[in-house]
Amino acid sequence: MAHRADAVAPLLAKPDAAATPPPPAKRNKYPFFCAVLASMTSVLTGYNVAVTSGAQIFMAEDLGVSDAQIEVLSGVINIYSLVGALLAGWTSDRLGRRLTIVLANAFFLVGPLAMALAGGYALLMVGRSVAGIGVGYALVIAPVYAAEIAPASSRGLLTSLPEIFINTGVMLSYVSNLAFSGLPVHLSWRVMFAAGVVPTVFLAAGVLTMPESPRWLAMKGRVAEAKAVLDKTSDTPAEAEQRLLQIQDVVMNSSGNRDGGGGEWKEVATKAGVRRVLAIVLTMQFFQQASGIDSVVLYGPRVLAMAGVTSNTLLLSLNVLFGVAKAGSILVAMALADRVGRRPLLLVSTGGMTAALLVLGSLFAAFAGAKDDAAVAAVCVAAVVAFVVAFSVGLGPLAWVYSSEILPLRLRGQGAGLGTAMNRIMSGGVTMTFISLYQGITMAGAFYLYAAIAAASFVFVYACLPETRGRSLEDMEELFHTK
C-alpha cells in the first residue's frame, strides 16, 4: 500500500502544479529609458512654443511690439513647424529616427539663440521661424520613436512621454518668465529665450547612445540589428520573436522597396481602411488644437488680465499654476492609458473641456470689464485650470498616442507628418487669431466657440474611435482593415 501511495502521490500533486500560473513577465525598463531620452527634445518644444506667453509683456515694452505683431510672432512658430513636420517623415525614413531627433535639437539651438540676440522684430521672426522647424521635427519623431521602441504592454505609457515633456517644457517656460521678470526690461525677455539653448547639445549627444528603431531597421533590411534591439526592448524573448515576425510580415506586405520609405500613397485612393485611418488622425489633430488650448497656453496672462487681475507678478505666478496643472495632470493619462484604455479617457477629457469652456465663456459674459474682483478672478483661474487638466488627461496626449499606433508601418512616417501638419495649422490659426477673435466677438464669444468645437470632438470620439489598448502595432492593420 505504501508503494501504491507513493506512486499515486505525484499524480495527485500534478494538477496542483499545473494549476499554478506562471509568474507574470516583468516589464522591461530599457525601452522606458530610451523613450525618456528621445522625448526630452519635447521639453524644448514646449519651452520654445510657450515662452512668449510671459516674454511678450517685456518685448512690447522694450521693442514696442504691437498686439498684431505679438499674434504673428506667437503663431509663426506653429506655421513654420509645418516645414519640419512634413520633412520629418521623409528624413526619418531615410536617415533614421535617431538622427532626425538630433536634427531637431540643432534647430532648437539656432532659433532661440537668434531671438535672444535680436535687436528688432525682423530677427525675432527669423529665430522664431527656425525654432518652428525644430518643433515640427520633434512633434513627429518623438512619438513615432516611442511607439516603435515600446512593447505592447507599455506603449500607451511610453508614447505619452513626448506630450508629458512638452507640458514640462511649457511649465518651465512659465517658471522662466516669472524668474527673469525682475531683470531689466531689455535683458529679461532675452534671458528667457537664451535659457532654452543650453540643453540642446547635451540632448543631441545623449540621443546618439540610444538604439535605432527596430521597425526602421527592418524596413532597411537590417533584420539582425532589428532583432538585437527587440531583444533589449521586449518584455520576454518570445515577445521579441513575435514582434520581429509581425514587423517582417508588415514590411513584406508593404511596398516591397526597403529603401523607398513611407509606403505607397496610392493605397489612400484604393483602400477604405487606409483612408479611414488617415481621416481619424487628421480629425483628432484638428480637434486637439481647434478647441482652443493655445488660447490659455500662450495668452494666459492676457486672459487673466481681462478677468480683472492687474499685477504682472500675479499674472505670471498664476501662469505657473496653469503650467503645473497641465504638466501634472498628464501623469494621470500616462498612468491610465494602458489600464483604462484610450477611449474612456478621451470621452472624459472632451466632456470636461466642453464644460470648463462653457463656464469660462459664461463668466466673461456675465462679468465683462470687472477689475480687481477677487471672486471673478478666482472662478476664472479655476475654470482655466479645469480646462487644461481635462485637456491633459486625454485629448492632449492621446491624440498623439492614438495617431502613432493606428498608422500602418509603411505609412507611419508620412502619416504622422500629415497629422502633425494639421495640428500645427490649427495651433497657428488659434494663436494668430485669438487677440483679433476676442476683440471681434468678445472674450465670452471666443470661449463659447471653443466649447462648441470641444463638444463636437466628444461626439467624434464616441462615434468613430475603437479601443486600441493592448494591441500590437501590427494588430492595428487587422482592426482598421489597412492590409
Coordinates of N, CA, C and O in Angstrom, one line a residue, residues 44-205:
L44 N 12.1 71.0 -25.0 CA 12.4 72.2 -25.8 C 11.3 72.6 -26.7 O 11.1 73.8 -26.9
T45 N 10.5 71.7 -27.2 CA 9.3 72.1 -27.9 C 8.4 72.9 -27.1 O 8.0 74.0 -27.5
G46 N 8.0 72.4 -25.9 CA 7.1 73.1 -25.1 C 7.6 74.4 -24.6 O 6.9 75.4 -24.6
Y47 N 8.9 74.5 -24.3 CA 9.6 75.7 -23.8 C 9.5 76.8 -24.9 O 9.1 77.9 -24.6
N48 N 10.0 76.4 -26.1 CA 10.1 77.4 -27.2 C 8.7 77.9 -27.6 O 8.6 79.1 -28.0
V49 N 7.7 77.0 -27.6 CA 6.3 77.4 -28.0 C 5.8 78.4 -27.0 O 5.2 79.4 -27.4
A50 N 5.9 78.1 -25.7 CA 5.2 78.9 -24.7 C 5.9 80.0 -24.0 O 5.3 80.8 -23.3
V51 N 7.2 80.1 -24.3 CA 8.0 81.2 -23.6 C 7.5 82.6 -23.9 O 7.7 83.5 -23.1
T52 N 6.9 82.7 -25.1 CA 6.4 84.1 -25.4 C 5.2 84.5 -24.6 O 4.8 85.7 -24.6
S53 N 4.6 83.5 -23.9 CA 3.4 83.9 -23.1 C 3.7 85.0 -22.1 O 2.9 86.0 -22.0
G54 N 4.9 84.9 -21.4 CA 5.3 86.0 -20.5 C 6.2 87.0 -21.1 O 6.2 88.2 -20.8
A55 N 7.1 86.4 -22.0 CA 8.1 87.3 -22.7 C 7.5 88.5 -23.5 O 8.1 89.5 -23.6
Q56 N 6.3 88.2 -24.0 CA 5.6 89.3 -24.8 C 5.4 90.5 -24.0 O 5.4 91.6 -24.6
I57 N 5.2 90.4 -22.7 CA 4.9 91.6 -21.9 C 6.2 92.5 -22.0 O 6.0 93.8 -22.1
F58 N 7.3 92.0 -21.9 CA 8.6 92.7 -21.8 C 9.1 93.1 -23.2 O 9.7 94.1 -23.4
M59 N 8.8 92.2 -24.2 CA 9.2 92.6 -25.6 C 8.4 93.8 -26.1 O 8.9 94.7 -26.8
A60 N 7.1 93.9 -25.7 CA 6.3 95.0 -26.1 C 6.8 96.3 -25.5 O 6.9 97.4 -26.1
E61 N 7.3 96.2 -24.2 CA 7.8 97.4 -23.5 C 9.2 97.8 -24.1 O 9.5 99.0 -24.2
D62 N 10.0 96.8 -24.4 CA 11.4 97.1 -24.8 C 11.5 97.5 -26.3 O 12.1 98.5 -26.7
L63 N 10.8 96.7 -27.2 CA 10.9 96.9 -28.6 C 9.6 97.6 -29.2 O 9.6 97.8 -30.4
G64 N 8.6 97.8 -28.4 CA 7.4 98.4 -28.9 C 6.6 97.5 -29.8 O 6.0 98.0 -30.8
V65 N 6.7 96.2 -29.6 CA 5.9 95.3 -30.4 C 4.4 95.4 -30.2 O 4.0 95.4 -29.1
S66 N 3.7 95.5 -31.3 CA 2.2 95.7 -31.2 C 1.5 94.4 -31.0 O 2.0 93.3 -31.1
D67 N 0.2 94.5 -30.7 CA -0.7 93.3 -30.5 C -0.7 92.4 -31.8 O -0.6 91.2 -31.7
A68 N -0.8 93.1 -32.9 CA -0.8 92.3 -34.2 C 0.5 91.6 -34.4 O 0.5 90.4 -34.9
Q69 N 1.6 92.3 -34.1 CA 2.9 91.6 -34.2 C 3.1 90.5 -33.2 O 3.7 89.4 -33.5
I70 N 2.5 90.6 -32.0 CA 2.6 89.6 -31.0 C 1.8 88.3 -31.5 O 2.3 87.2 -31.4
E71 N 0.6 88.5 -32.1 CA -0.1 87.4 -32.7 C 0.7 86.7 -33.7 O 0.8 85.4 -33.6
V72 N 1.3 87.4 -34.6 CA 2.1 86.7 -35.7 C 3.3 86.0 -35.1 O 3.6 84.9 -35.4
L73 N 4.0 86.7 -34.2 CA 5.2 86.1 -33.6 C 4.9 84.9 -32.8 O 5.6 83.9 -32.8
S74 N 3.8 84.9 -32.0 CA 3.4 83.7 -31.3 C 3.0 82.6 -32.1 O 3.3 81.4 -31.9
G75 N 2.3 82.9 -33.2 CA 1.8 81.8 -34.1 C 2.7 81.3 -35.2 O 2.6 80.2 -35.6
V76 N 3.7 82.1 -35.5 CA 4.6 81.7 -36.7 C 5.4 80.5 -36.4 O 5.7 79.7 -37.3
I77 N 5.6 80.2 -35.1 CA 6.4 79.0 -34.7 C 5.6 77.8 -35.1 O 6.2 76.7 -35.5
N78 N 4.3 77.9 -35.1 CA 3.4 76.7 -35.5 C 3.3 76.6 -37.0 O 3.3 75.5 -37.5
I79 N 3.3 77.7 -37.7 CA 3.2 77.7 -39.1 C 4.5 77.1 -39.7 O 4.5 76.2 -40.6
Y80 N 5.7 77.6 -39.2 CA 6.9 77.1 -39.7 C 7.2 75.6 -39.2 O 8.0 74.9 -39.8
S81 N 6.5 75.2 -38.2 CA 6.7 73.8 -37.8 C 6.1 72.9 -38.8 O 6.4 71.7 -38.9
L82 N 5.3 73.4 -39.7 CA 4.8 72.6 -40.8 C 5.9 72.1 -41.7 O 5.9 71.0 -42.2
V83 N 6.9 73.0 -41.9 CA 8.1 72.6 -42.7 C 8.8 71.4 -42.1 O 9.1 70.4 -42.7
G84 N 9.0 71.5 -40.8 CA 9.6 70.4 -40.1 C 8.8 69.1 -40.0 O 9.3 68.0 -40.2
A85 N 7.5 69.3 -39.8 CA 6.6 68.2 -39.8 C 6.5 67.4 -41.1 O 6.5 66.2 -41.1
L86 N 6.4 68.1 -42.2 CA 6.3 67.5 -43.5 C 7.6 66.9 -43.9 O 7.7 65.9 -44.6
L87 N 8.8 67.4 -43.5 CA 10.1 66.9 -43.8 C 10.4 65.7 -42.9 O 11.3 64.9 -43.2
A88 N 9.8 65.7 -41.7 CA 10.3 64.7 -40.7 C 10.0 63.3 -41.1 O 10.8 62.4 -40.9
G89 N 8.9 63.0 -41.8 CA 8.6 61.7 -42.3 C 9.6 61.2 -43.3 O 10.2 60.1 -43.2
W90 N 9.9 62.1 -44.3 CA 10.9 61.8 -45.3 C 12.3 61.6 -44.6 O 13.0 60.6 -44.9
T91 N 12.7 62.5 -43.7 CA 14.0 62.4 -43.1 C 14.1 61.2 -42.2 O 15.1 60.4 -42.3
S92 N 13.1 60.9 -41.4 CA 13.2 59.7 -40.5 C 13.2 58.4 -41.3 O 13.7 57.4 -40.8
D93 N 12.5 58.4 -42.4 CA 12.5 57.1 -43.2 C 13.8 56.9 -43.9 O 14.1 55.8 -44.3
R94 N 14.6 57.9 -44.1 CA 15.9 57.8 -44.8 C 17.1 57.8 -43.9 O 18.0 57.0 -44.0
L95 N 17.2 58.8 -43.0 CA 18.3 58.9 -42.1 C 18.1 58.1 -40.8 O 19.1 57.8 -40.1
G96 N 16.9 57.7 -40.5 CA 16.6 57.0 -39.2 C 16.0 57.9 -38.2 O 16.0 59.2 -38.3
R97 N 15.4 57.3 -37.2 CA 14.7 58.1 -36.1 C 15.7 58.9 -35.3 O 15.4 60.0 -34.9
R98 N 16.8 58.3 -34.9 CA 17.8 59.0 -34.0 C 18.3 60.2 -34.6 O 18.4 61.3 -34.0
L99 N 18.8 60.2 -35.9 CA 19.4 61.3 -36.5 C 18.4 62.5 -36.7 O 18.8 63.6 -36.7
T100 N 17.2 62.1 -36.9 CA 16.1 63.1 -37.0 C 15.9 63.8 -35.7 O 15.7 65.0 -35.7
I101 N 16.0 63.1 -34.6 CA 15.9 63.8 -33.3 C 17.1 64.7 -33.1 O 16.9 65.8 -32.6
V102 N 18.3 64.3 -33.5 CA 19.5 65.2 -33.4 C 19.3 66.4 -34.2 O 19.6 67.6 -33.8
L103 N 18.7 66.3 -35.4 CA 18.4 67.4 -36.3 C 17.5 68.4 -35.6 O 17.7 69.6 -35.7
A104 N 16.5 67.9 -35.0 CA 15.5 68.8 -34.3 C 16.2 69.6 -33.2 O 16.0 70.8 -33.0
N105 N 17.2 69.0 -32.5 CA 17.9 69.7 -31.5 C 18.8 70.8 -32.1 O 19.0 71.9 -31.5
A106 N 19.3 70.6 -33.3 CA 20.1 71.7 -34.0 C 19.3 72.9 -34.2 O 19.7 74.0 -34.1
F107 N 18.0 72.7 -34.7 CA 17.1 73.8 -34.9 C 16.8 74.5 -33.6 O 16.7 75.8 -33.5
F108 N 16.7 73.8 -32.5 CA 16.4 74.4 -31.2 C 17.6 75.1 -30.6 O 17.5 75.9 -29.7
L109 N 18.8 74.9 -31.2 CA 19.9 75.7 -30.8 C 20.0 77.0 -31.5 O 20.2 78.1 -30.9
V110 N 19.8 77.0 -32.8 CA 20.0 78.1 -33.6 C 18.8 79.2 -33.5 O 19.1 80.4 -33.3
G111 N 17.6 78.7 -33.4 CA 16.4 79.6 -33.4 C 16.4 80.4 -32.1 O 16.4 81.7 -32.2
P112 N 16.3 79.8 -30.9 CA 16.3 80.6 -29.7 C 17.5 81.5 -29.5 O 17.4 82.6 -29.0
L113 N 18.7 81.1 -30.0 CA 19.8 81.9 -29.9 C 19.7 83.2 -30.7 O 20.0 84.3 -30.2
A114 N 19.1 83.1 -31.9 CA 18.9 84.3 -32.7 C 17.9 85.2 -32.1 O 18.0 86.4 -32.1
M115 N 16.9 84.7 -31.4 CA 15.9 85.5 -30.7 C 16.5 86.2 -29.6 O 16.2 87.4 -29.3
A116 N 17.3 85.5 -28.8 CA 18.0 86.2 -27.6 C 18.9 87.3 -28.1 O 19.0 88.3 -27.3
L117 N 19.4 87.3 -29.3 CA 20.4 88.3 -29.7 C 19.7 89.4 -30.6 O 20.3 90.3 -31.1
A118 N 18.4 89.2 -30.8 CA 17.6 90.0 -31.8 C 17.6 91.5 -31.3 O 17.4 91.8 -30.1
G119 N 17.8 92.4 -32.3 CA 17.7 93.8 -32.0 C 16.4 94.4 -32.5 O 16.2 95.6 -32.3
G120 N 15.6 93.6 -33.1 CA 14.3 94.1 -33.7 C 13.4 93.0 -34.1 O 13.7 91.8 -33.9
Y121 N 12.2 93.4 -34.6 CA 11.2 92.4 -34.8 C 11.6 91.4 -35.9 O 11.2 90.2 -35.9
A122 N 12.3 91.9 -36.9 CA 12.7 91.0 -38.1 C 13.5 89.8 -37.6 O 13.2 88.7 -38.0
L123 N 14.5 90.0 -36.8 CA 15.3 88.9 -36.4 C 14.6 88.0 -35.4 O 14.8 86.8 -35.3
L124 N 13.7 88.6 -34.6 CA 12.8 87.8 -33.8 C 12.0 86.8 -34.6 O 11.8 85.6 -34.3
M125 N 11.5 87.3 -35.8 CA 10.7 86.4 -36.6 C 11.6 85.3 -37.2 O 11.1 84.2 -37.3
V126 N 12.8 85.7 -37.6 CA 13.7 84.6 -38.2 C 14.0 83.6 -37.1 O 13.9 82.4 -37.4
G127 N 14.3 84.0 -35.9 CA 14.6 83.0 -34.9 C 13.4 82.1 -34.5 O 13.5 80.9 -34.4
R128 N 12.3 82.8 -34.5 CA 11.0 82.0 -34.1 C 10.7 81.0 -35.2 O 10.2 79.9 -35.0
S129 N 11.0 81.4 -36.5 CA 10.7 80.5 -37.6 C 11.6 79.3 -37.6 O 11.2 78.2 -37.9
V130 N 12.9 79.5 -37.3 CA 13.8 78.4 -37.3 C 13.5 77.4 -36.1 O 13.5 76.2 -36.3
A131 N 13.1 78.0 -35.0 CA 12.7 77.2 -33.9 C 11.4 76.4 -34.2 O 11.2 75.2 -33.8
G132 N 10.6 77.0 -35.1 CA 9.3 76.3 -35.5 C 9.6 75.1 -36.3 O 8.9 74.0 -36.2
I133 N 10.7 75.1 -37.2 CA 11.0 73.9 -37.9 C 11.4 72.8 -37.0 O 11.1 71.6 -37.1
G134 N 12.2 73.1 -35.9 CA 12.6 72.1 -34.9 C 11.3 71.6 -34.2 O 11.3 70.4 -33.9
V135 N 10.3 72.4 -33.9 CA 9.1 72.0 -33.3 C 8.4 70.9 -34.1 O 8.0 69.8 -33.7
G136 N 8.3 71.2 -35.4 CA 7.7 70.2 -36.3 C 8.4 68.9 -36.4 O 7.8 67.8 -36.3
Y137 N 9.7 68.9 -36.4 CA 10.5 67.6 -36.4 C 10.3 66.9 -35.1 O 10.0 65.7 -35.1
A138 N 10.3 67.6 -34.0 CA 10.2 66.9 -32.7 C 8.8 66.4 -32.5 O 8.7 65.3 -31.9
L139 N 7.8 67.1 -32.9 CA 6.4 66.6 -32.7 C 6.1 65.3 -33.5 O 5.4 64.5 -33.0
V140 N 6.8 65.1 -34.6 CA 6.6 63.9 -35.4 C 7.4 62.8 -34.9 O 6.9 61.7 -34.6
I141 N 8.7 63.0 -34.7 CA 9.6 61.9 -34.5 C 9.6 61.3 -33.0 O 9.8 60.1 -32.8
A142 N 9.4 62.2 -32.0 CA 9.4 61.6 -30.6 C 8.3 60.6 -30.4 O 8.6 59.5 -29.9
P143 N 7.0 60.8 -30.7 CA 6.0 59.8 -30.5 C 6.2 58.6 -31.4 O 5.9 57.5 -31.0
V144 N 6.7 58.8 -32.7 CA 7.0 57.7 -33.6 C 8.0 56.7 -33.0 O 7.9 55.5 -32.9
Y145 N 9.1 57.3 -32.5 CA 10.2 56.5 -31.9 C 9.7 55.8 -30.7 O 10.0 54.6 -30.5
A146 N 9.0 56.5 -29.8 CA 8.5 55.9 -28.6 C 7.6 54.7 -28.9 O 7.6 53.6 -28.3
A147 N 6.7 54.9 -29.9 CA 5.8 53.8 -30.3 C 6.5 52.6 -30.8 O 6.1 51.5 -30.6
E148 N 7.5 52.8 -31.6 CA 8.2 51.8 -32.3 C 9.2 51.0 -31.4 O 9.6 49.9 -31.6
I149 N 9.7 51.7 -30.3 CA 10.6 51.0 -29.4 C 9.9 50.3 -28.3 O 10.5 49.4 -27.6
A150 N 8.6 50.6 -28.1 CA 7.9 50.1 -26.9 C 7.2 48.7 -27.1 O 6.6 48.5 -28.2
P151 N 7.3 47.8 -26.1 CA 6.4 46.6 -26.2 C 4.9 47.0 -26.0 O 4.6 48.1 -25.5
A152 N 4.0 46.1 -26.4 CA 2.6 46.5 -26.3 C 2.2 46.8 -24.9 O 1.3 47.6 -24.7
S153 N 2.8 46.1 -23.9 CA 2.4 46.3 -22.5 C 2.5 47.7 -22.0 O 1.8 48.1 -21.0
S154 N 3.4 48.5 -22.6 CA 3.7 49.8 -22.1 C 3.7 50.9 -23.1 O 4.2 52.0 -22.9
R155 N 3.1 50.5 -24.3 CA 3.2 51.5 -25.4 C 2.4 52.8 -25.1 O 2.8 53.9 -25.4
G156 N 1.2 52.6 -24.4 CA 0.4 53.8 -24.1 C 1.2 54.7 -23.2 O 1.2 55.9 -23.4
L157 N 1.9 54.1 -22.2 CA 2.7 54.9 -21.3 C 3.8 55.6 -22.0 O 4.1 56.8 -21.8
L158 N 4.6 54.9 -22.8 CA 5.8 55.4 -23.4 C 5.4 56.4 -24.5 O 6.2 57.4 -24.7
T159 N 4.4 56.2 -25.3 CA 4.0 57.2 -26.3 C 3.3 58.4 -25.7 O 3.1 59.4 -26.4
S160 N 3.0 58.4 -24.4 CA 2.6 59.6 -23.7 C 3.7 60.5 -23.3 O 3.5 61.7 -23.0
L161 N 4.9 59.9 -23.3 CA 6.1 60.7 -22.8 C 6.3 62.0 -23.5 O 6.6 63.0 -22.9
P162 N 6.3 62.0 -24.9 CA 6.5 63.3 -25.6 C 5.6 64.4 -25.1 O 6.0 65.5 -24.9
E163 N 4.3 64.1 -25.0 CA 3.3 65.1 -24.5 C 3.6 65.5 -23.1 O 3.4 66.6 -22.7
I164 N 4.0 64.5 -22.2 CA 4.4 64.9 -20.8 C 5.5 65.9 -20.8 O 5.5 66.9 -20.1
F165 N 6.5 65.6 -21.7 CA 7.7 66.5 -21.7 C 7.4 67.8 -22.4 O 8.0 68.9 -22.0
I166 N 6.5 67.8 -23.3 CA 6.0 69.1 -23.9 C 5.4 70.0 -22.8 O 5.7 71.2 -22.6
N167 N 4.6 69.4 -22.0 CA 3.9 70.1 -20.9 C 4.9 70.5 -19.8 O 4.8 71.6 -19.2
T168 N 5.9 69.7 -19.6 CA 7.0 70.1 -18.7 C 7.8 71.3 -19.2 O 8.1 72.2 -18.5
G169 N 8.0 71.3 -20.5 CA 8.7 72.5 -21.1 C 7.8 73.7 -21.0 O 8.3 74.8 -20.8
V170 N 6.5 73.6 -21.2 CA 5.6 74.7 -21.1 C 5.7 75.2 -19.6 O 5.8 76.5 -19.4
M171 N 5.6 74.3 -18.7 CA 5.7 74.8 -17.3 C 7.0 75.5 -17.0 O 7.1 76.5 -16.3
L172 N 8.1 74.9 -17.5 CA 9.5 75.5 -17.3 C 9.5 76.9 -17.9 O 10.2 77.8 -17.4
S173 N 8.9 77.1 -19.1 CA 8.9 78.4 -19.7 C 8.2 79.4 -18.9 O 8.6 80.6 -18.8
Y174 N 7.1 79.0 -18.2 CA 6.4 79.9 -17.3 C 7.2 80.2 -16.1 O 7.2 81.4 -15.6
V175 N 7.9 79.2 -15.6 CA 8.8 79.5 -14.4 C 9.9 80.5 -14.9 O 10.3 81.4 -14.1
S176 N 10.4 80.3 -16.1 CA 11.4 81.2 -16.6 C 10.9 82.6 -16.7 O 11.5 83.6 -16.4
N177 N 9.6 82.7 -17.2 CA 9.0 84.1 -17.3 C 9.0 84.8 -16.0 O 9.3 85.9 -15.8
L178 N 8.6 84.0 -14.9 CA 8.5 84.6 -13.6 C 9.9 84.9 -13.0 O 10.1 85.9 -12.4
A179 N 10.8 83.9 -13.2 CA 12.1 84.0 -12.6 C 12.9 85.2 -13.1 O 13.6 85.9 -12.4
F180 N 12.8 85.5 -14.4 CA 13.6 86.5 -15.0 C 12.8 87.8 -15.2 O 13.4 88.8 -15.8
S181 N 11.6 87.9 -14.7 CA 10.8 89.1 -14.9 C 11.4 90.3 -14.1 O 11.1 91.4 -14.4
G182 N 12.2 90.0 -13.1 CA 12.8 91.1 -12.3 C 14.0 91.7 -12.9 O 14.5 92.7 -12.3
L183 N 14.5 91.1 -13.9 CA 15.7 91.7 -14.6 C 15.3 93.0 -15.3 O 14.1 93.2 -15.6
P184 N 16.3 93.8 -15.7 CA 15.9 95.0 -16.5 C 15.2 94.5 -17.8 O 15.4 93.5 -18.3
V185 N 14.3 95.4 -18.2 CA 13.4 95.0 -19.3 C 14.1 94.6 -20.6 O 13.7 93.6 -21.2
H186 N 15.2 95.2 -20.9 CA 16.0 94.9 -22.1 C 16.7 93.5 -22.0 O 17.1 93.0 -23.0
L187 N 16.9 93.0 -20.8 CA 17.5 91.7 -20.6 C 16.5 90.6 -20.3 O 16.8 89.4 -20.7
S188 N 15.5 90.9 -19.6 CA 14.6 89.8 -19.1 C 14.1 88.9 -20.2 O 14.3 87.7 -20.1
W189 N 13.5 89.4 -21.3 CA 13.0 88.5 -22.3 C 14.1 87.8 -23.1 O 13.9 86.7 -23.5
R190 N 15.2 88.4 -23.2 CA 16.4 87.8 -23.9 C 16.9 86.6 -23.1 O 17.1 85.5 -23.7
V191 N 17.0 86.7 -21.8 CA 17.4 85.6 -21.0 C 16.4 84.4 -21.0 O 16.7 83.3 -21.0
M192 N 15.1 84.8 -21.1 CA 14.0 83.8 -21.2 C 14.3 82.9 -22.4 O 14.1 81.7 -22.4
F193 N 14.6 83.5 -23.6 CA 14.8 82.7 -24.8 C 16.2 82.0 -24.7 O 16.2 80.8 -25.1
A194 N 17.2 82.6 -24.2 CA 18.5 82.0 -24.1 C 18.6 80.8 -23.2 O 19.4 79.9 -23.5
A195 N 17.7 80.7 -22.2 CA 17.7 79.6 -21.3 C 17.4 78.3 -22.0 O 17.8 77.2 -21.5
G196 N 16.7 78.4 -23.1 CA 16.4 77.1 -23.8 C 17.5 76.6 -24.7 O 17.3 75.5 -25.3
V197 N 18.6 77.3 -24.9 CA 19.6 77.0 -25.8 C 20.5 75.9 -25.2 O 21.0 75.0 -25.8
V198 N 20.8 76.0 -23.9 CA 21.9 75.2 -23.2 C 21.7 73.7 -23.3 O 22.6 73.0 -23.6
P199 N 20.4 73.2 -23.1 CA 20.3 71.7 -23.1 C 20.5 71.0 -24.5 O 20.6 69.8 -24.5
T200 N 20.4 71.8 -25.6 CA 20.3 71.1 -26.9 C 21.6 70.2 -27.2 O 21.4 69.1 -27.7
V201 N 22.8 70.7 -26.9 CA 24.0 69.9 -27.2 C 24.0 68.6 -26.4 O 24.3 67.6 -27.0
F202 N 23.7 68.7 -25.2 CA 23.7 67.5 -24.3 C 22.7 66.5 -24.7 O 22.9 65.3 -24.8
L203 N 21.5 67.0 -25.1 CA 20.4 66.1 -25.6 C 20.8 65.4 -26.9 O 20.6 64.2 -27.0
A204 N 21.4 66.1 -27.8 CA 21.8 65.6 -29.1 C 22.8 64.5 -28.9 O 22.8 63.4 -29.5
A205 N 23.8 64.7 -28.0 CA 24.8 63.7 -27.7 C 24.2 62.5 -27.0 O 24.5 61.3 -27.3

